[in-house]
Each structure stands twice: as C-alpha cells, then as structure tokens.
C-alpha cells in the first residue's frame, strides 16, 4: 500500500481537489490509501466558531458557506454534508449554553473539518472514475490516548488498524481517510494537534505497513531555506530521518515535528511532493539520506523566549541543573536549546504562557531574567563537525550584516548548529547564511 496525504492547501477548492484526483489516479495500481486534511481555513473557522459560541455567539454560517462552496465547485449536491453542519450547529448551541469549551469539546468540534473534506473528496474521486470511500480514521483503528489536543495512538494500535483495513475496506476501493483525528477507547474524538495530518499519515503508514508515505503539499519538497525569505532557496532531493526531524523541530515548516517517528520505527520512506507541480521529484526522506553537501538546510523559528538563571552556587554544585530542569519539567516548559557557563544557564523555549509561575519557581535557584522575541536559527547538515571553516563562514556572514548572536549550541552529534538572534534580524540573517553556505 501507498499512503498519500493531501494537506489543506492541496484540498482548498474544487480545482485543487481535481489535481489531487489526477495524482491519485497516476498511482492507482499501488493500492493508495488517501489521507486528507480539512479544506484550507476550515479548522481555524471551527475553532473560532467554538470560541465565539463560548462567548455567547453561536454561528456556523461561515463554516456552512465555506463547505457548501467547495461542494458547489465540485458539482456535488451542496446539501450533501448538511447532517454534519447540523451537528456543528447543535454543538455550538450547546457550547453557548454552558459558555465554556473544554479541550475535549474543542477536539470534537475540529474533527468536522476532516470528516467533511473526506466525504467531498471521496465523492469527487468516485465520480471521476476512482472507486473511493470516505472513512473516519477511528473506524479504521486510529485509537488514541485521551490527551485532547495532542493525542497519540495507543501502544500496539497497529494490529487493530491492519484488521480494520482488511475487514472494512472492500477490495478495489480506495479509502479516503481523515487526517488529524482519532478516538479514545471510550469513544471520545481526539485530535493529534494542529497541522497533525502528516503525523496521522505516517501513523497509518506504519499501521498498514505501507511501502511509502507521500506528503502532498504546496512546495517542491523540503527546501534549503524558507522560500519566503530566500528567493533562490533550492529543493533538497534526499535527506535522512535525523536531518528532517531536526529541521521540523527547529522551524522547517514543511513537516509536522512528530511526523517522522512512526516512519522511523518501521523504516518507511517519506516523500514530500508538490500538488501544484506533481512531476517534480520533491524530497525523499529515508534512514540513510544521501545528500553529499555538508549543509542540508537552514530553518528558523521566531517568537521564542529565553530564560537565564544566574547563580553563584552553581559553581561546584552537583545537582544544580537537575533542580532547574525539574522545575522546567514540572511546569511543562519545552526546552529547545541550552547553553551553560560557570555561573549561568540559558535555555530557549516557545513563548511561555505561565511566565510568572515559571519565574517564581526558578527564582528559588538563582537570579532569573526572561527575554522574548528571539529567533532560533538552525543549520542542519550531515557531519557539521567535520567541516573545517564552517563556523568562520557562519559568523562571518552574520557579522557582515551586523547581526548579534546571543547563544550558540553545537551538539556532539553535530547534525545541527543552532544560533539565537533577535526576531527583527531574521529577515537578514537567513538570506545571509544561505548565500554563505549554498552559493
Ligand atoms: N486541519 C488540521 C489543521 O489545520 C490538521 C492539518 O491540516 O494537518 O491543523
Ligand atoms: Mg496543514
């Protein structure tokens, strides 16, 4: 089987869905399993509608208009999905009565995006001559824990998934399966987190032992830098699981950071392709990778925070870092980069929502300062350590642009070198690094 995942922009309207249909047709003899996101923008609309309902204003009209619009473009009966739309209206009324939306209800609400888009897509495929049937992923064994908003498949889900595919999908039928959502063993609908349909796709690929997982998106595979910042960013033909994970974690926008875990476990190649340019070979991500160039890509992540703890007692005090990390773990601060010296330790993380609490707890251990609006730049490559002169190139390029680097981290494994700069410097830093490292 071949898993083919189409993202929201690849299913944004009738024209895009037709492109996806042609692409699936070209692979019809490889037993495709199609995994779909919601049409672009619909998940945001569902979340906004839930929030508005909690504030006393239940209104499903935007969602209804958007979904019926896609159906009209496909030439389908525009009332085809009204049972779902009615459920959405009921749920919004319920939320407006209790004036509260819990993570569980929010997941249920968001699930309608994928459930409706899969029906629209399967309808179109079938009419275009591909025998397709829509399924909610949980009908096919996508069973998760109850961590609403960030659910993960239960251990050993694969056996149930394989059995469900065998029993529920008739031979010759192409299953069109919801990305992003699952169900707990108790039957509550969950989501795996925003932009999580990539992850759903590899979970399904691992569950059915697919030969490959294709991620259809709107760029020519993974690029050497964000094409919005660097005009001559190039496609990366092949990369390793390790490099791609590093990139996804440090702000490469093409793949959701968890995407590669299930693929790594079963060693399933993941191929990133462009729905608008299907003949482009994209990027294939495998265990070995294969790029011979020393630097693979530059990623960046803005709006980060930096916590610095300064303490004279750190000198010769075993256990100091353990205590600091205990606080961070307890208060769920997800650390990206750390750097330490004799008396200070600095860590970077995503914007902190419980800032006051974190600060107070850390102040037990030293003087704490917090900086915000920082950007993490991450240079990913095969064996950066072996590249004599790489550091000089990087710092030369940044100093020419008069960009101040505040933190550096270069792991012993040396597939990434990370730097911290001000948010406002990113627009100059990324192109400068790209020029220095790729031309
Ligand atoms: N529809 C979901 C979102 O917008 C999942 C996805 O597109 O991957 O976050
Ligand atoms: Mg998406």
XYZ file of C-alpha atoms and ligand atoms in Angstrom:
449
model
C 0.000 0.000 0.000
C 0.979 3.585 -0.621
C -0.196 6.275 1.813
C -0.859 9.621 0.100
C -1.591 12.598 2.347
C -3.060 15.810 0.964
C -2.872 18.951 3.101
C -5.408 21.751 3.445
C -3.985 23.847 0.610
C -3.966 20.781 -1.670
C -7.712 20.411 -0.996
C -8.562 24.110 -0.756
C -11.150 24.135 -3.572
C -12.622 22.196 -6.458
C -9.637 22.834 -8.703
C -7.126 21.603 -6.116
C -9.211 18.507 -5.357
C -9.213 17.738 -9.086
C -5.382 17.953 -9.078
C -5.256 15.553 -6.131
C -7.577 13.234 -8.027
C -5.260 13.125 -11.066
C -2.300 12.423 -8.786
C -4.079 9.534 -7.072
C -5.099 8.176 -10.494
C -1.452 8.091 -11.531
C -0.777 5.755 -8.603
C -3.961 3.709 -8.652
C -2.116 0.415 -9.162
C -0.060 0.930 -5.986
C -3.029 0.404 -3.646
C -3.285 4.008 -2.474
C -4.645 4.965 0.942
C -5.541 8.667 0.782
C -5.293 10.740 3.974
C -6.924 14.188 3.938
C -6.746 17.415 5.914
C -9.701 19.762 6.152
C -10.053 22.261 3.293
C -7.707 25.163 3.923
C -9.017 27.512 6.627
C -11.822 25.273 7.900
C -10.076 24.144 11.101
C -9.458 27.785 12.041
C -13.118 28.562 11.362
C -14.254 25.689 13.589
C -12.011 26.835 16.446
C -13.110 30.449 16.092
C -16.763 29.438 15.991
C -16.326 27.386 19.189
C -14.676 30.347 20.949
C -17.385 32.742 19.780
C -20.059 30.313 20.987
C -18.392 30.170 24.400
C -18.725 33.953 24.449
C -22.432 33.589 23.734
C -22.479 33.846 19.939
C -23.150 30.508 18.243
C -22.824 30.997 14.484
C -21.962 28.280 11.976
C -22.691 30.339 8.883
C -19.054 30.857 7.785
C -18.322 27.139 8.006
C -21.532 26.251 6.218
C -20.810 28.717 3.429
C -17.209 27.509 3.038
C -18.091 23.822 2.937
C -21.078 24.263 0.608
C -18.885 26.427 -1.618
C -16.431 23.560 -2.124
C -19.299 21.173 -2.862
C -20.703 23.584 -5.448
C -17.303 23.842 -7.127
C -17.189 20.067 -7.339
C -20.646 19.999 -8.881
C -21.907 17.961 -5.929
C -25.223 18.349 -4.170
C -24.433 21.317 -1.946
C -26.590 19.918 0.858
C -24.683 16.648 0.861
C -22.897 17.424 4.124
C -25.791 19.070 5.939
C -26.052 16.320 8.585
C -22.539 17.301 9.726
C -23.336 21.002 9.514
C -26.404 20.442 11.669
C -24.271 18.635 14.244
C -21.890 21.597 14.245
C -24.807 23.976 14.855
C -26.076 21.809 17.722
C -22.656 21.656 19.285
C -22.226 25.437 19.013
C -25.600 25.946 20.697
C -24.513 23.595 23.481
C -21.270 25.487 23.960
C -23.125 28.800 24.079
C -25.431 27.447 26.792
C -22.637 26.354 29.105
C -20.368 29.236 27.999
C -17.332 27.039 28.030
C -15.354 24.974 25.579
C -13.229 22.209 27.073
C -10.284 20.667 25.197
C -12.445 17.603 24.631
C -15.279 19.584 23.080
C -12.814 21.590 21.010
C -11.380 18.360 19.562
C -14.864 17.118 18.737
C -15.580 20.445 17.045
C -12.368 20.406 14.996
C -12.979 16.840 13.821
C -15.744 18.000 11.472
C -13.244 19.671 9.143
C -11.541 16.434 8.155
C -14.733 14.385 8.304
C -16.440 16.681 5.801
C -13.456 17.143 3.483
C -13.003 13.358 3.175
C -16.637 12.968 2.091
C -16.275 15.708 -0.502
C -13.019 14.219 -1.812
C -14.347 10.643 -1.965
C -17.428 11.890 -3.806
C -15.292 13.640 -6.406
C -12.881 10.726 -6.835
C -15.720 8.280 -7.365
C -17.387 10.469 -9.943
C -14.022 10.847 -11.705
C -13.768 7.080 -12.057
C -11.753 6.150 -8.966
C -13.752 3.892 -6.711
C -13.314 5.686 -3.385
C -14.970 5.538 0.022
C -14.613 8.006 2.933
C -13.674 6.723 6.397
C -13.146 8.376 9.748
C -9.683 7.262 10.882
C -11.149 5.890 14.113
C -13.314 3.447 12.144
C -10.029 2.070 10.826
C -8.245 1.600 14.140
C -6.862 5.087 14.826
C -7.288 4.707 18.588
C -5.532 7.234 20.828
C -4.932 8.190 24.441
C -7.121 10.945 25.896
C -4.600 13.738 25.697
C -7.065 16.051 23.915
C -5.392 18.473 21.539
C -2.317 16.312 21.317
C -3.443 12.711 21.367
C -1.115 9.869 20.432
C -2.023 6.381 19.187
C -2.215 3.746 21.903
C 0.580 1.246 22.054
C 0.024 -1.688 19.742
C -2.663 0.079 17.687
C -1.158 -1.401 14.523
C -2.796 -4.831 14.829
C -6.284 -3.326 15.188
C -5.648 -0.985 12.284
C -4.496 -3.760 9.987
C -7.549 -5.837 10.868
C -9.894 -2.871 10.367
C -8.478 -2.101 6.921
C -8.806 -5.769 5.963
C -12.428 -6.030 7.163
C -13.850 -2.646 6.305
C -12.223 -1.605 3.037
C -13.520 -3.731 0.142
C -11.010 -4.874 -2.459
C -10.539 -2.330 -5.229
C -11.839 0.574 -3.135
C -9.533 3.500 -2.359
C -10.033 4.516 1.267
C -10.116 8.306 1.792
C -9.280 8.661 5.475
C -9.405 11.635 7.842
C -6.071 13.018 8.988
C -5.713 14.809 12.320
C -8.348 12.894 14.321
C -8.743 9.710 16.321
C -10.866 8.317 19.120
C -10.158 7.085 22.622
C -11.053 3.577 23.672
C -14.055 5.147 25.442
C -15.229 6.627 22.152
C -14.315 10.302 22.598
C -13.000 12.068 19.496
C -9.432 13.394 19.783
C -7.023 15.375 17.612
C -3.279 14.886 17.311
C -2.506 18.638 17.285
C -2.596 21.439 14.723
C -1.081 20.546 11.367
C -1.063 16.947 12.543
C -2.389 15.260 9.403
C 1.189 14.494 8.330
C 1.608 12.634 11.570
C -1.705 10.811 11.026
C -0.425 9.759 7.615
C 2.745 8.159 8.956
C 0.821 6.567 11.837
C -1.448 4.964 9.241
C 1.521 4.048 7.025
C 3.151 2.305 9.979
C -0.163 0.654 10.915
C -0.739 -0.910 7.498
C 2.974 -1.479 6.716
C 2.869 0.800 3.684
C 5.812 0.761 1.292
C 5.995 4.549 1.306
C 4.233 7.636 2.646
C 3.746 10.594 0.299
C 3.061 14.023 1.783
C 1.469 16.246 -0.887
C 1.863 19.925 -0.079
C 2.498 23.250 -1.815
C 6.303 23.384 -2.096
C 8.717 21.343 -4.198
C 9.660 19.110 -1.302
C 11.840 20.352 1.535
C 13.839 23.461 0.664
C 17.273 24.700 1.728
C 15.560 27.656 3.465
C 12.126 29.255 3.745
C 11.392 30.403 0.145
C 9.519 33.400 1.568
C 12.834 34.696 2.921
C 15.315 33.341 0.397
C 14.482 33.772 -3.295
C 16.925 31.153 -4.528
C 16.143 28.515 -1.925
C 16.594 25.099 -3.531
C 14.972 21.726 -3.297
C 16.746 19.060 -1.222
C 16.449 15.782 -3.168
C 17.193 13.385 -0.294
C 17.682 13.680 3.416
C 17.911 11.385 6.403
C 15.222 10.894 9.048
C 17.569 12.527 11.573
C 18.150 15.632 9.465
C 14.471 16.007 8.592
C 13.397 15.640 12.237
C 15.903 18.259 13.276
C 14.578 20.609 10.608
C 10.948 20.052 11.560
C 11.677 20.644 15.239
C 13.634 23.795 14.587
C 11.085 25.531 12.454
C 11.212 23.931 8.979
C 7.573 24.430 8.075
C 7.046 21.576 5.672
C 6.569 18.687 8.097
C 4.934 18.443 11.494
C 7.711 17.621 14.009
C 6.226 14.271 15.087
C 5.736 13.083 11.509
C 8.843 11.031 11.197
C 8.614 8.997 14.410
C 6.257 6.291 13.088
C 8.158 6.191 9.780
C 11.494 5.750 11.536
C 10.118 2.902 13.613
C 9.070 0.919 10.546
C 11.702 2.386 8.214
C 9.110 3.686 5.742
C 10.404 6.319 3.282
C 8.533 9.638 3.421
C 8.349 11.643 0.211
C 7.372 15.316 0.206
C 5.775 16.397 -3.085
C 4.034 19.410 -4.634
C 0.368 19.039 -5.632
C 0.772 22.012 -7.987
C 3.863 20.553 -9.634
C 3.428 16.768 -9.465
C 6.234 15.928 -11.893
C 8.824 17.455 -9.541
C 10.645 14.663 -7.644
C 10.337 16.539 -4.315
C 12.301 15.268 -1.322
C 12.636 11.706 -0.192
C 13.434 11.127 3.463
C 14.985 7.793 4.341
C 17.063 6.304 7.084
C 20.345 6.868 5.261
C 19.590 10.118 3.474
C 22.145 10.779 0.820
C 22.914 14.422 0.301
C 26.618 14.824 -0.186
C 26.692 18.546 0.508
C 27.782 19.345 4.058
C 24.882 21.668 4.853
C 21.378 20.468 4.076
C 19.133 23.297 5.171
C 18.584 26.372 7.310
C 15.477 26.527 9.469
C 14.276 29.262 11.757
C 11.716 29.663 14.485
C 10.726 33.134 15.699
C 8.930 34.416 18.782
C 10.939 32.257 21.166
C 11.701 33.037 24.795
C 15.000 32.772 26.651
C 15.261 32.054 30.360
C 18.551 32.756 32.058
C 19.312 31.601 35.586
C 22.358 33.062 37.187
C 23.665 31.651 40.395
C 26.980 31.755 42.181
C 26.090 28.471 43.890
C 26.197 26.741 40.551
C 29.978 26.737 40.918
C 30.962 23.289 42.069
C 27.398 22.316 42.954
C 26.416 18.922 41.595
C 22.680 18.702 41.052
C 22.084 22.356 40.221
C 20.991 21.667 36.642
C 18.872 18.754 37.815
C 16.947 21.109 40.081
C 16.476 23.669 37.326
C 15.257 21.025 34.882
C 12.979 19.566 37.491
C 11.185 22.924 37.675
C 11.027 23.181 33.883
C 9.680 19.663 33.580
C 7.077 20.194 36.267
C 5.847 23.427 34.683
C 5.896 21.899 31.187
C 8.433 24.235 29.615
C 9.580 22.568 26.426
C 13.306 23.326 26.137
C 14.906 23.725 22.694
C 18.441 24.946 23.188
C 20.573 25.306 26.277
C 23.920 26.843 26.962
C 25.762 26.955 30.257
C 28.772 28.662 31.755
C 30.246 28.605 35.240
C 27.507 30.729 36.754
C 24.651 30.936 34.276
C 22.415 28.616 32.359
C 20.270 29.866 29.481
C 17.530 27.920 27.828
C 15.289 28.760 24.895
C 11.690 27.662 24.570
C 8.420 28.509 22.828
C 6.550 31.521 24.275
C 5.740 30.691 27.901
C 2.116 31.015 28.932
C 2.737 30.523 32.677
C 5.573 33.033 32.817
C 5.011 34.301 36.350
C 4.799 30.812 37.775
C 7.935 29.669 35.950
C 9.873 32.723 37.051
C 8.864 32.360 40.695
C 9.780 28.688 40.782
C 13.173 29.271 39.163
C 13.966 32.162 41.485
C 14.414 29.564 44.219
C 17.602 28.644 42.379
C 19.090 31.963 41.265
C 18.504 35.284 39.599
C 16.179 34.859 36.651
C 15.869 37.007 33.550
C 13.499 36.382 30.688
C 13.893 37.708 27.160
C 11.302 37.375 24.419
C 11.042 37.906 20.644
C 14.099 35.827 19.916
C 14.663 33.583 16.902
C 16.346 30.260 16.748
C 18.321 29.684 13.566
C 19.246 26.118 12.927
C 21.756 24.920 10.365
C 21.264 21.230 9.634
C 23.711 19.004 7.816
C 25.356 15.625 7.669
C 28.553 15.946 9.671
C 28.951 19.595 10.512
C 31.738 18.892 12.965
C 33.996 17.708 10.177
C 33.563 20.937 8.196
C 36.641 22.995 8.880
C 35.896 26.682 8.459
C 32.123 26.314 8.673
C 31.979 28.381 11.866
C 34.023 31.148 10.264
C 31.644 31.237 7.282
C 28.577 31.388 9.507
C 29.849 34.057 11.861
C 31.481 35.990 9.029
C 28.162 36.167 7.177
C 26.295 37.309 10.266
C 28.866 39.855 11.344
C 28.878 41.375 7.861
C 25.190 42.031 8.374
C 25.959 43.306 11.890
C 23.747 40.689 13.440
C 24.388 39.906 17.040
C 24.415 36.216 18.015
C 23.335 35.651 21.604
C 23.597 31.912 22.076
C 25.212 29.060 20.193
C 24.808 25.352 20.506
C 26.577 22.692 18.530
C 25.797 19.199 19.684
C 28.286 16.391 19.868
C 26.258 14.505 17.259
C 26.803 17.571 15.101
C 23.921 17.372 12.691
C 22.788 20.782 13.788
C 24.294 24.074 14.764
C 21.838 26.466 16.407
C 22.114 30.173 16.990
C 19.910 32.692 18.730
C 19.284 36.141 17.276
C 16.660 38.882 17.642
C 13.406 38.330 15.773
C 13.966 41.550 13.826
C 17.257 40.209 12.398
C 15.846 37.015 10.877
C 14.937 38.554 7.532
C 18.607 39.460 7.019
C 20.195 36.528 8.806
C 18.611 33.682 6.837
C 19.463 35.056 3.354
C 22.999 35.943 4.523
C 23.570 32.407 5.803
C 22.064 30.926 2.665
C 24.434 32.961 0.473
C 27.431 31.954 2.566
C 26.585 28.252 2.768
C 24.898 27.436 -0.535
C 26.462 29.558 -3.247
N -6.755 20.509 9.659
C -5.764 20.458 10.709
C -5.146 21.830 10.928
O -5.460 22.766 10.218
C -4.741 19.400 10.500
C -3.860 19.568 9.278
O -4.182 20.324 8.371
O -2.797 18.919 9.228
O -4.386 21.986 11.840
Mg -1.795 21.560 7.078
